Each structure stands twice: as C-alpha cells, then as structure tokens.
GROMACS .gro file of C-alpha atoms in nm:
model
  368
    1MET     CA    1   0.000   0.000   0.000
    2THR     CA    2   0.142   0.338  -0.103
    3ILE     CA    3   0.098   0.620   0.145
    4ARG     CA    4   0.065   0.962  -0.010
    5THR     CA    5   0.299   1.221   0.141
    6GLU     CA    6   0.376   1.587   0.084
    7PRO     CA    7   0.724   1.743   0.103
    8MET     CA    8   0.802   1.898   0.440
    9THR     CA    9   1.095   2.130   0.516
   10VAL     CA   10   1.248   2.092   0.862
   11ASN     CA   11   1.518   2.296   1.037
   12VAL     CA   12   1.771   2.075   1.212
   13GLY     CA   13   1.984   2.272   1.460
   14PRO     CA   14   2.143   2.479   1.589
   15GLN     CA   15   2.070   2.333   1.930
   16HIS     CA   16   2.395   2.303   2.125
   17PRO     CA   17   2.711   2.519   2.143
   18SER     CA   18   2.945   2.232   2.057
   19THR     CA   19   3.065   2.013   1.769
   20HIS     CA   20   2.812   2.017   1.484
   21GLY     CA   21   2.537   2.148   1.715
   22VAL     CA   22   2.602   2.504   1.595
   23PHE     CA   23   2.534   2.388   1.242
   24ARG     CA   24   2.188   2.436   1.092
   25VAL     CA   25   2.062   2.244   0.794
   26ARG     CA   26   1.727   2.293   0.620
   27ILE     CA   27   1.610   1.954   0.499
   28THR     CA   28   1.313   1.882   0.275
   29PHE     CA   29   1.164   1.538   0.336
   30ASP     CA   30   0.921   1.332   0.135
   31GLY     CA   31   0.808   1.100   0.410
   32GLU     CA   32   1.139   0.984   0.557
   33ASP     CA   33   1.331   1.034   0.232
   34ILE     CA   34   1.560   1.337   0.204
   35VAL     CA   35   1.498   1.522  -0.123
   36GLU     CA   36   1.681   1.853  -0.064
   37VAL     CA   37   1.937   1.993   0.184
   38GLU     CA   38   2.063   2.346   0.248
   39PRO     CA   39   2.345   2.397   0.500
   40VAL     CA   40   2.345   2.722   0.699
   41PHE     CA   41   2.672   2.838   0.861
   42GLY     CA   42   2.779   3.131   1.076
   43TYR     CA   43   2.656   3.052   1.428
   44LEU     CA   44   3.012   3.021   1.560
   45HIS     CA   45   3.177   3.298   1.356
   46ARG     CA   46   3.454   3.471   1.552
   47GLY     CA   47   3.639   3.659   1.279
   48THR     CA   48   3.963   3.468   1.331
   49GLU     CA   49   4.117   3.570   1.000
   50LYS     CA   50   4.058   3.941   1.066
   51LEU     CA   51   4.177   3.908   1.425
   52ALA     CA   52   4.500   3.754   1.294
   53GLU     CA   53   4.564   4.068   1.091
   54GLU     CA   54   4.559   4.278   1.412
   55ARG     CA   55   4.809   4.069   1.614
   56ASN     CA   56   5.179   4.010   1.570
   57TYR     CA   57   5.292   3.684   1.412
   58VAL     CA   58   5.360   3.501   1.738
   59GLN     CA   59   5.033   3.612   1.902
   60VAL     CA   60   4.837   3.458   1.614
   61VAL     CA   61   4.940   3.110   1.735
   62THR     CA   62   4.681   3.130   2.014
   63LEU     CA   63   4.407   3.200   1.759
   64THR     CA   64   4.482   2.879   1.570
   65ASP     CA   65   4.402   2.668   1.879
   66ARG     CA   66   4.041   2.781   1.871
   67LEU     CA   67   3.973   2.667   1.514
   68ASP     CA   68   3.947   2.289   1.530
   69TYR     CA   69   3.977   2.277   1.907
   70THR     CA   70   4.000   1.895   1.900
   71SER     CA   71   4.318   1.927   1.692
   72SER     CA   72   4.502   2.231   1.830
   73MET     CA   73   4.857   2.099   1.788
   74ILE     CA   74   4.811   2.044   1.415
   75ASN     CA   75   4.657   2.392   1.378
   76ASN     CA   76   4.971   2.538   1.539
   77GLN     CA   77   5.184   2.337   1.300
   78ALA     CA   78   5.016   2.461   0.980
   79TYR     CA   79   5.039   2.826   1.086
   80CYS     CA   80   5.403   2.802   1.197
   81LEU     CA   81   5.499   2.641   0.865
   82ALA     CA   82   5.340   2.935   0.681
   83VAL     CA   83   5.529   3.193   0.890
   84GLU     CA   84   5.856   3.005   0.843
   85LYS     CA   85   5.804   3.013   0.467
   86LEU     CA   86   5.750   3.390   0.489
   87LEU     CA   87   6.073   3.427   0.686
   88GLY     CA   88   6.269   3.173   0.480
   89VAL     CA   89   6.378   2.975   0.787
   90GLU     CA   90   6.357   2.612   0.901
   91PRO     CA   91   6.332   2.490   1.261
   92PRO     CA   92   6.605   2.272   1.418
   93PRO     CA   93   6.584   1.891   1.374
   94ARG     CA   94   6.474   1.824   1.734
   95ALA     CA   95   6.192   2.076   1.696
   96ARG     CA   96   6.076   1.907   1.375
   97TYR     CA   97   6.059   1.571   1.550
   98LEU     CA   98   5.873   1.717   1.848
   99ARG     CA   99   5.623   1.877   1.611
  100THR     CA  100   5.569   1.552   1.423
  101LEU     CA  101   5.533   1.349   1.742
  102THR     CA  102   5.284   1.587   1.903
  103ALA     CA  103   5.088   1.626   1.578
  104GLU     CA  104   5.041   1.249   1.563
  105LEU     CA  105   4.936   1.234   1.927
  106GLN     CA  106   4.681   1.501   1.840
  107ARG     CA  107   4.564   1.303   1.536
  108ILE     CA  108   4.499   1.003   1.761
  109ALA     CA  109   4.307   1.218   2.010
  110SER     CA  110   4.098   1.373   1.730
  111HIS     CA  111   4.018   1.037   1.569
  112LEU     CA  112   3.916   0.892   1.905
  113ILE     CA  113   3.661   1.173   1.935
  114ALA     CA  114   3.546   1.124   1.575
  115VAL     CA  115   3.497   0.749   1.615
  116GLY     CA  116   3.338   0.780   1.960
  117PHE     CA  117   3.078   1.034   1.854
  118PHE     CA  118   3.014   0.856   1.524
  119VAL     CA  119   2.920   0.538   1.711
  120GLN     CA  120   2.729   0.743   1.969
  121GLU     CA  121   2.510   0.876   1.689
  122LEU     CA  122   2.431   0.519   1.594
  123GLY     CA  123   2.280   0.479   1.940
  124ALA     CA  124   2.568   0.319   2.133
  125PHE     CA  125   2.479   0.509   2.455
  126GLY     CA  126   2.830   0.610   2.552
  127THR     CA  127   3.049   0.302   2.594
  128PRO     CA  128   3.275   0.343   2.286
  129LEU     CA  129   3.282   0.719   2.343
  130MET     CA  130   3.402   0.670   2.700
  131TYR     CA  131   3.669   0.428   2.576
  132GLY     CA  132   3.785   0.704   2.342
  133PHE     CA  133   3.780   0.968   2.614
  134ARG     CA  134   3.978   0.736   2.844
  135SER     CA  135   4.271   0.722   2.603
  136ARG     CA  136   4.237   1.085   2.492
  137GLU     CA  137   4.269   1.194   2.853
  138ARG     CA  138   4.615   1.039   2.867
  139ILE     CA  139   4.718   1.233   2.557
  140LEU     CA  140   4.593   1.559   2.706
  141GLU     CA  141   4.799   1.487   3.017
  142LEU     CA  142   5.107   1.453   2.795
  143PHE     CA  143   5.025   1.790   2.635
  144GLU     CA  144   4.994   1.941   2.980
  145MET     CA  145   5.344   1.819   3.060
  146LEU     CA  146   5.477   1.988   2.746
  147CYS     CA  147   5.314   2.329   2.775
  148GLY     CA  148   5.079   2.349   3.075
  149ALA     CA  149   4.764   2.335   2.860
  150ARG     CA  150   4.541   2.049   2.751
  151ILE     CA  151   4.309   2.174   2.476
  152THR     CA  152   4.424   2.513   2.346
  153VAL     CA  153   4.791   2.427   2.368
  154SER     CA  154   4.978   2.705   2.179
  155TYR     CA  155   5.284   2.482   2.197
  156MET     CA  156   5.445   2.547   1.861
  157ARG     CA  157   5.615   2.870   1.758
  158PRO     CA  158   5.758   3.005   1.432
  159GLY     CA  159   6.105   2.857   1.429
  160GLY     CA  160   6.032   2.558   1.652
  161VAL     CA  161   5.836   2.485   1.968
  162PHE     CA  162   5.776   2.676   2.290
  163ALA     CA  163   6.000   2.454   2.508
  164ASP     CA  164   6.171   2.116   2.506
  165ALA     CA  165   5.991   1.816   2.651
  166PRO     CA  166   6.059   1.771   3.024
  167ARG     CA  167   6.256   1.466   3.133
  168ASP     CA  168   5.952   1.285   3.274
  169PHE     CA  169   5.760   1.328   2.946
  170TRP     CA  170   5.936   1.041   2.771
  171PRO     CA  171   5.862   0.770   3.032
  172ALA     CA  172   5.500   0.891   3.046
  173LEU     CA  173   5.476   0.872   2.665
  174ASN     CA  174   5.613   0.516   2.664
  175ARG     CA  175   5.364   0.410   2.931
  176PHE     CA  176   5.082   0.560   2.727
  177LEU     CA  177   5.188   0.371   2.414
  178GLU     CA  178   5.210   0.043   2.604
  179ASP     CA  179   4.865   0.084   2.756
  180PHE     CA  180   4.699   0.237   2.451
  181GLU     CA  181   4.765  -0.054   2.215
  182ASP     CA  182   4.564  -0.286   2.441
  183GLU     CA  183   4.294  -0.025   2.502
  184PHE     CA  184   4.254   0.045   2.131
  185ALA     CA  185   4.248  -0.325   2.046
  186GLU     CA  186   3.959  -0.360   2.289
  187MET     CA  187   3.779  -0.073   2.115
  188GLU     CA  188   3.837  -0.232   1.774
  189GLN     CA  189   3.709  -0.568   1.894
  190LEU     CA  190   3.393  -0.395   2.014
  191LEU     CA  191   3.330  -0.201   1.693
  192LEU     CA  192   3.492  -0.321   1.370
  193GLU     CA  193   3.267  -0.624   1.316
  194ASN     CA  194   2.974  -0.504   1.521
  195GLU     CA  195   2.664  -0.626   1.338
  196ILE     CA  196   2.450  -0.320   1.409
  197LEU     CA  197   2.728  -0.079   1.309
  198MET     CA  198   2.790  -0.262   0.981
  199ILE     CA  199   2.421  -0.283   0.889
  200ARG     CA  200   2.370   0.088   0.957
  201THR     CA  201   2.682   0.211   0.776
  202ARG     CA  202   2.785  -0.021   0.492
  203GLY     CA  203   2.663   0.102   0.158
  204VAL     CA  204   2.515   0.417   0.317
  205SER     CA  205   2.599   0.764   0.179
  206PRO     CA  206   2.884   0.666  -0.056
  207ILE     CA  207   3.094   0.948  -0.200
  208PRO     CA  208   3.247   0.834  -0.533
  209PRO     CA  209   3.611   0.934  -0.596
  210GLU     CA  210   3.523   1.177  -0.876
  211VAL     CA  211   3.269   1.355  -0.652
  212ALA     CA  212   3.521   1.380  -0.369
  213ILE     CA  213   3.790   1.520  -0.600
  214ASN     CA  214   3.558   1.765  -0.774
  215ASN     CA  215   3.447   1.901  -0.435
  216SER     CA  216   3.809   1.936  -0.309
  217VAL     CA  217   3.739   1.695  -0.023
  218SER     CA  218   4.050   1.591   0.172
  219GLY     CA  219   4.167   1.383   0.466
  220PRO     CA  220   4.004   1.058   0.582
  221VAL     CA  221   3.689   1.141   0.383
  222LEU     CA  222   3.888   1.158   0.058
  223ARG     CA  223   4.089   0.845   0.135
  224ALA     CA  224   3.772   0.656   0.228
  225SER     CA  225   3.653   0.737  -0.126
  226GLY     CA  226   3.947   0.540  -0.263
  227VAL     CA  227   4.182   0.832  -0.340
  228ASN     CA  228   4.541   0.782  -0.225
  229TRP     CA  229   4.634   1.134  -0.120
  230ASP     CA  230   4.805   1.243   0.200
  231TRP     CA  231   5.010   1.563   0.225
  232ARG     CA  232   5.248   1.394   0.469
  233LYS     CA  233   5.346   1.174   0.173
  234GLN     CA  234   5.295   1.414  -0.120
  235GLU     CA  235   5.486   1.710   0.028
  236PRO     CA  236   5.652   1.596   0.353
  237TYR     CA  237   5.705   1.863   0.618
  238ASP     CA  238   5.879   1.865   0.955
  239ALA     CA  239   6.005   1.506   1.013
  240TYR     CA  240   5.759   1.317   0.792
  241ASP     CA  241   6.028   1.247   0.533
  242GLN     CA  242   6.221   1.058   0.802
  243VAL     CA  243   5.948   0.814   0.906
  244GLU     CA  244   5.764   0.527   0.737
  245PHE     CA  245   5.388   0.480   0.744
  246ASP     CA  246   5.107   0.355   0.523
  247VAL     CA  247   4.805   0.547   0.394
  248PRO     CA  248   4.479   0.352   0.455
  249ILE     CA  249   4.244   0.364   0.156
  250GLY     CA  250   3.874   0.274   0.148
  251SER     CA  251   3.710   0.068  -0.127
  252ASN     CA  252   3.334   0.116  -0.079
  253TRP     CA  253   3.334   0.496  -0.022
  254ASP     CA  254   3.061   0.475   0.245
  255ASN     CA  255   3.003   0.566   0.611
  256TYR     CA  256   3.176   0.246   0.724
  257ASP     CA  257   3.488   0.319   0.522
  258ARG     CA  258   3.514   0.669   0.668
  259PHE     CA  259   3.498   0.513   1.015
  260TRP     CA  260   3.743   0.235   0.918
  261VAL     CA  261   4.003   0.472   0.770
  262ARG     CA  262   4.023   0.667   1.096
  263ILE     CA  263   4.070   0.345   1.294
  264GLN     CA  264   4.358   0.244   1.065
  265GLU     CA  265   4.516   0.590   1.076
  266VAL     CA  266   4.545   0.562   1.454
  267HIS     CA  267   4.768   0.255   1.404
  268GLN     CA  268   4.985   0.448   1.156
  269SER     CA  269   5.014   0.740   1.399
  270ILE     CA  270   5.147   0.501   1.663
  271ARG     CA  271   5.409   0.381   1.411
  272ILE     CA  272   5.517   0.738   1.343
  273ILE     CA  273   5.539   0.828   1.713
  274LYS     CA  274   5.758   0.526   1.788
  275GLN     CA  275   5.994   0.618   1.504
  276CYS     CA  276   6.016   0.976   1.629
  277ILE     CA  277   6.108   0.850   1.977
  278ALA     CA  278   6.380   0.629   1.829
  279GLN     CA  279   6.525   0.896   1.597
  280ILE     CA  280   6.503   1.221   1.795
  281GLU     CA  281   6.838   1.355   1.915
  282PRO     CA  282   6.940   1.627   2.164
  283GLY     CA  283   6.966   1.980   2.037
  284PRO     CA  284   6.794   2.320   2.027
  285VAL     CA  285   6.416   2.328   1.988
  286ARG     CA  286   6.375   2.684   1.857
  287LEU     CA  287   6.558   2.926   1.633
  288ASP     CA  288   6.693   3.247   1.783
  289LEU     CA  289   6.447   3.479   1.609
  290PRO     CA  290   6.357   3.839   1.703
  291LEU     CA  291   6.081   3.880   1.959
  292VAL     CA  292   5.878   4.069   1.700
  293LEU     CA  293   5.888   3.920   1.352
  294ARG     CA  294   5.886   4.140   1.040
  295PRO     CA  295   5.886   3.932   0.718
  296GLU     CA  296   6.000   4.113   0.407
  297ALA     CA  297   5.727   4.325   0.245
  298GLY     CA  298   5.551   4.173  -0.054
  299ARG     CA  299   5.621   3.815   0.042
  300GLU     CA  300   5.343   3.558   0.058
  301ALA     CA  301   5.334   3.198   0.174
  302TYR     CA  302   5.098   2.904   0.204
  303GLY     CA  303   5.166   2.652   0.478
  304ARG     CA  304   4.963   2.332   0.466
  305VAL     CA  305   4.948   2.012   0.666
  306GLU     CA  306   4.754   1.688   0.664
  307ALA     CA  307   4.533   1.767   0.963
  308SER     CA  308   4.312   1.509   1.130
  309LYS     CA  309   4.018   1.619   0.912
  310GLY     CA  310   4.205   1.694   0.591
  311GLU     CA  311   4.413   1.966   0.430
  312LEU     CA  312   4.455   2.264   0.665
  313GLY     CA  313   4.631   2.562   0.514
  314PHE     CA  314   4.725   2.917   0.612
  315TYR     CA  315   4.784   3.174   0.338
  316LEU     CA  316   4.976   3.477   0.466
  317VAL     CA  317   5.078   3.802   0.297
  318SER     CA  318   5.336   4.037   0.449
  319ASP     CA  319   5.360   4.414   0.410
  320GLY     CA  320   5.674   4.436   0.622
  321GLY     CA  321   5.483   4.503   0.943
  322ILE     CA  322   5.457   4.303   1.264
  323SER     CA  323   5.119   4.151   1.166
  324PRO     CA  324   5.005   3.959   0.858
  325TYR     CA  325   4.865   4.198   0.597
  326ARG     CA  326   4.626   3.921   0.496
  327CYS     CA  327   4.547   3.587   0.657
  328LYS     CA  328   4.327   3.328   0.487
  329ILE     CA  329   4.256   2.985   0.633
  330ARG     CA  330   4.174   2.680   0.422
  331SER     CA  331   3.982   2.468   0.673
  332PRO     CA  332   3.903   2.103   0.589
  333SER     CA  333   3.573   2.093   0.780
  334LEU     CA  334   3.428   2.371   0.562
  335ILE     CA  335   3.543   2.219   0.232
  336ASN     CA  336   3.437   1.867   0.329
  337LEU     CA  337   3.085   1.995   0.391
  338THR     CA  338   3.051   2.078   0.021
  339VAL     CA  339   2.954   1.715  -0.044
  340ILE     CA  340   2.653   1.736   0.188
  341GLU     CA  341   2.405   1.707  -0.100
  342HIS     CA  342   2.570   1.391  -0.231
  343LEU     CA  343   2.594   1.263   0.126
  344LEU     CA  344   2.231   1.307   0.232
  345VAL     CA  345   1.990   1.336  -0.063
  346GLY     CA  346   1.816   1.006  -0.132
  347TRP     CA  347   1.878   0.867   0.217
  348LYS     CA  348   1.657   0.845   0.523
  349LEU     CA  349   1.610   1.067   0.825
  350ALA     CA  350   1.769   0.793   1.039
  351ASP     CA  351   2.084   0.804   0.822
  352MET     CA  352   2.122   1.181   0.827
  353ILE     CA  353   2.299   1.239   1.160
  354VAL     CA  354   2.518   0.931   1.116
  355SER     CA  355   2.629   1.046   0.771
  356LEU     CA  356   2.709   1.394   0.901
  357GLY     CA  357   2.909   1.235   1.182
  358SER     CA  358   3.105   1.031   0.928
  359ILE     CA  359   3.270   1.342   0.783
  360ASP     CA  360   3.378   1.464   1.131
  361ILE     CA  361   3.321   1.837   1.104
  362ASN     CA  362   3.420   2.096   1.364
  363MET     CA  363   3.231   2.424   1.338
  364GLY     CA  364   3.512   2.623   1.498
  365GLU     CA  365   3.706   2.598   1.172
  366VAL     CA  366   3.400   2.606   0.945
  367ASP     CA  367   3.290   2.954   1.054
  368ARG     CA  368   3.639   3.086   1.151
   0.00000   0.00000   0.00000
C-alpha cells in the first residue's frame, strides 16, 4: 500500500554550542526520504582571519588553537609552517621531530573523538565514546606536561616549539603507548565487526572518488573514497620524510569506510610516534628569532598540513609590518561539507545524523 505524502521542510539545529550542534541544515523530506538539503553556517563565527591581521605573528598562534579545538597541535603546526616560509627559515631537527610526534598524538586524540561520537550517533549510549575519552585523557595529560595546557595548547612557535619536553615526558609517553595498544584493540574488537554498526553504515551515503575530488574533499573522507592522497606523503614537512607509514584507503566509499580509515590511521600514527622517539636527538628546539617578527614586504606563503580532518592551510601576505597583511585559512571541515548534498539526498532521516558524523566536522574551523 502506497501512502501519499507531501514534502516537508524541517530545520535541524542549531541546538547546542558544541561540535556540529552550531550547524543548521534545512532539509526537505518526502516522508522519511531526504529530497533537498541546504546547510546554513555562521553561528560560531569569531572573525579569526581578521583578528589575525591585528596581532603580531607570534600572538596569532593562540588564535589557531580555537579553530578545530580537538586538533590544536596540528593547527599550530600549519600556521608556523606558513610563517617560516614567509621568513625563509627552518626549525632545528629536534623541533621538527617534536612537532611531528605531538601532531600524531593530536591526530589520535581527534580520531578517538570522531569514532566515539560517530558510534554514539548510531545509538551506542556512551560506551565506545568513554573508551575514546579514556585514552584521549592520557594524551591531554602529555600535552599538559609539554606546555601546561590540555586543549588550546599554543605549543608550537615560528622557528620551533615553545620549550623542550621535560625529562619525565618520555617515560610517560612510553607508558601511554604500552597501555593504549591494548585499550585500542579492545575498542576495535567492540566495533569493527559489530553487526548493528555494519548494517547501519555499509553502503550508506557513498561518496564516489570523482565527486570527492571535484568538491576538493580531503583527509580521511577523501581516502575513504578510494583516493590515495596524504600531504604527509605528497609534500613531507617537519620530520615526515624521516618516518615510514602507510596510507589507509577505502574501497566502498561509504560511512563504514570513513569510520574504518580513521581506525587504521590511529595505528599508523602510533608507528610514526615510535619512530620519532627512536630517531630524535638532543639539540635546540627553537631558532633564535627576534621577539617581533617582520617578514619582508611583498612576500606571501601558504603553509599546509595533513590535519586530522584533511588539508589545513594558512595563506599569509606580508607588508613588512609586525602583523600579517592578509590571513586566509583553508579549513578542511568547511570544504568537506561541500559534499553534503551527495551525502544526504536520497537517504533516510535515520541516516542523516550518522552520515554527518562520518565526515567529522568541527564548526570552529568552518565559521572561523
């Protein structure tokens, strides 16, 4: 029996000042089928790019923390690379290893949040999320040992890092790695072949490779669509040319593959961290730069990294002053949202939140 329905437009969000809760989407349904979507941004806009043009180059580091606040270390890294290109300098080897090590710790912490909330939105009622928070807490404690902060770390600086790792950091890091491998294996055992998770995610909201490429999607979402692209491999920065790791690639392009790629990337991050520990040598951790930086007028630079959500880039222009003349941020969460029509149209109301969770957006860097 066919039930006659009429299209209905519903506003979903904004309902909570966190994660994708400050994201509003107007969805037109025909019954439970999604026929049209319109994303609405701007509820978390803080004018970060304009604020950056009113602060000196070192002060801008603290602004980067507040973009993707689940991935602050990597935000620091992208900005510092851009400033170093403007200045034409390169940080010391020990600083490059510390940056790489902390960026990978941050990638693990970010992916734990992504996986935990993704499964939460499938109705898991907190257990996998708490497993993720348990391990993430240990990483935040390591960050606190490095710089005194846990979330908005401001650890990196143009020319290196704020300070060397304290002596007790290294034993604490080794203990974390020993414990984490067992903890993460437990999380994988719980999730990877979970029948409900597979039924709800396999074959749902696929993003074909050509759609992902044409929409400039990057990061785990792009790799889950079968595209082998990772800036750590394509244009290595800091110590990534000194370490070996694999790039996980999806084959079905769906919600499950986006979840699976992040799980596999955590394993690769552990590999990178262990190599950094083995290879790092004593030495300075920061160049002796002036307290107030003044890059040569007319210079411009683009510093990009493979952030936890995709390509994060800072484009800076100098006029010879103490602040960037122009600052433009290429944030992966914003660009990855451009596939929302392909992601949602034709699927059900029950799939909508799960599919949004699969692309792991953070509105702090969407609205900037």
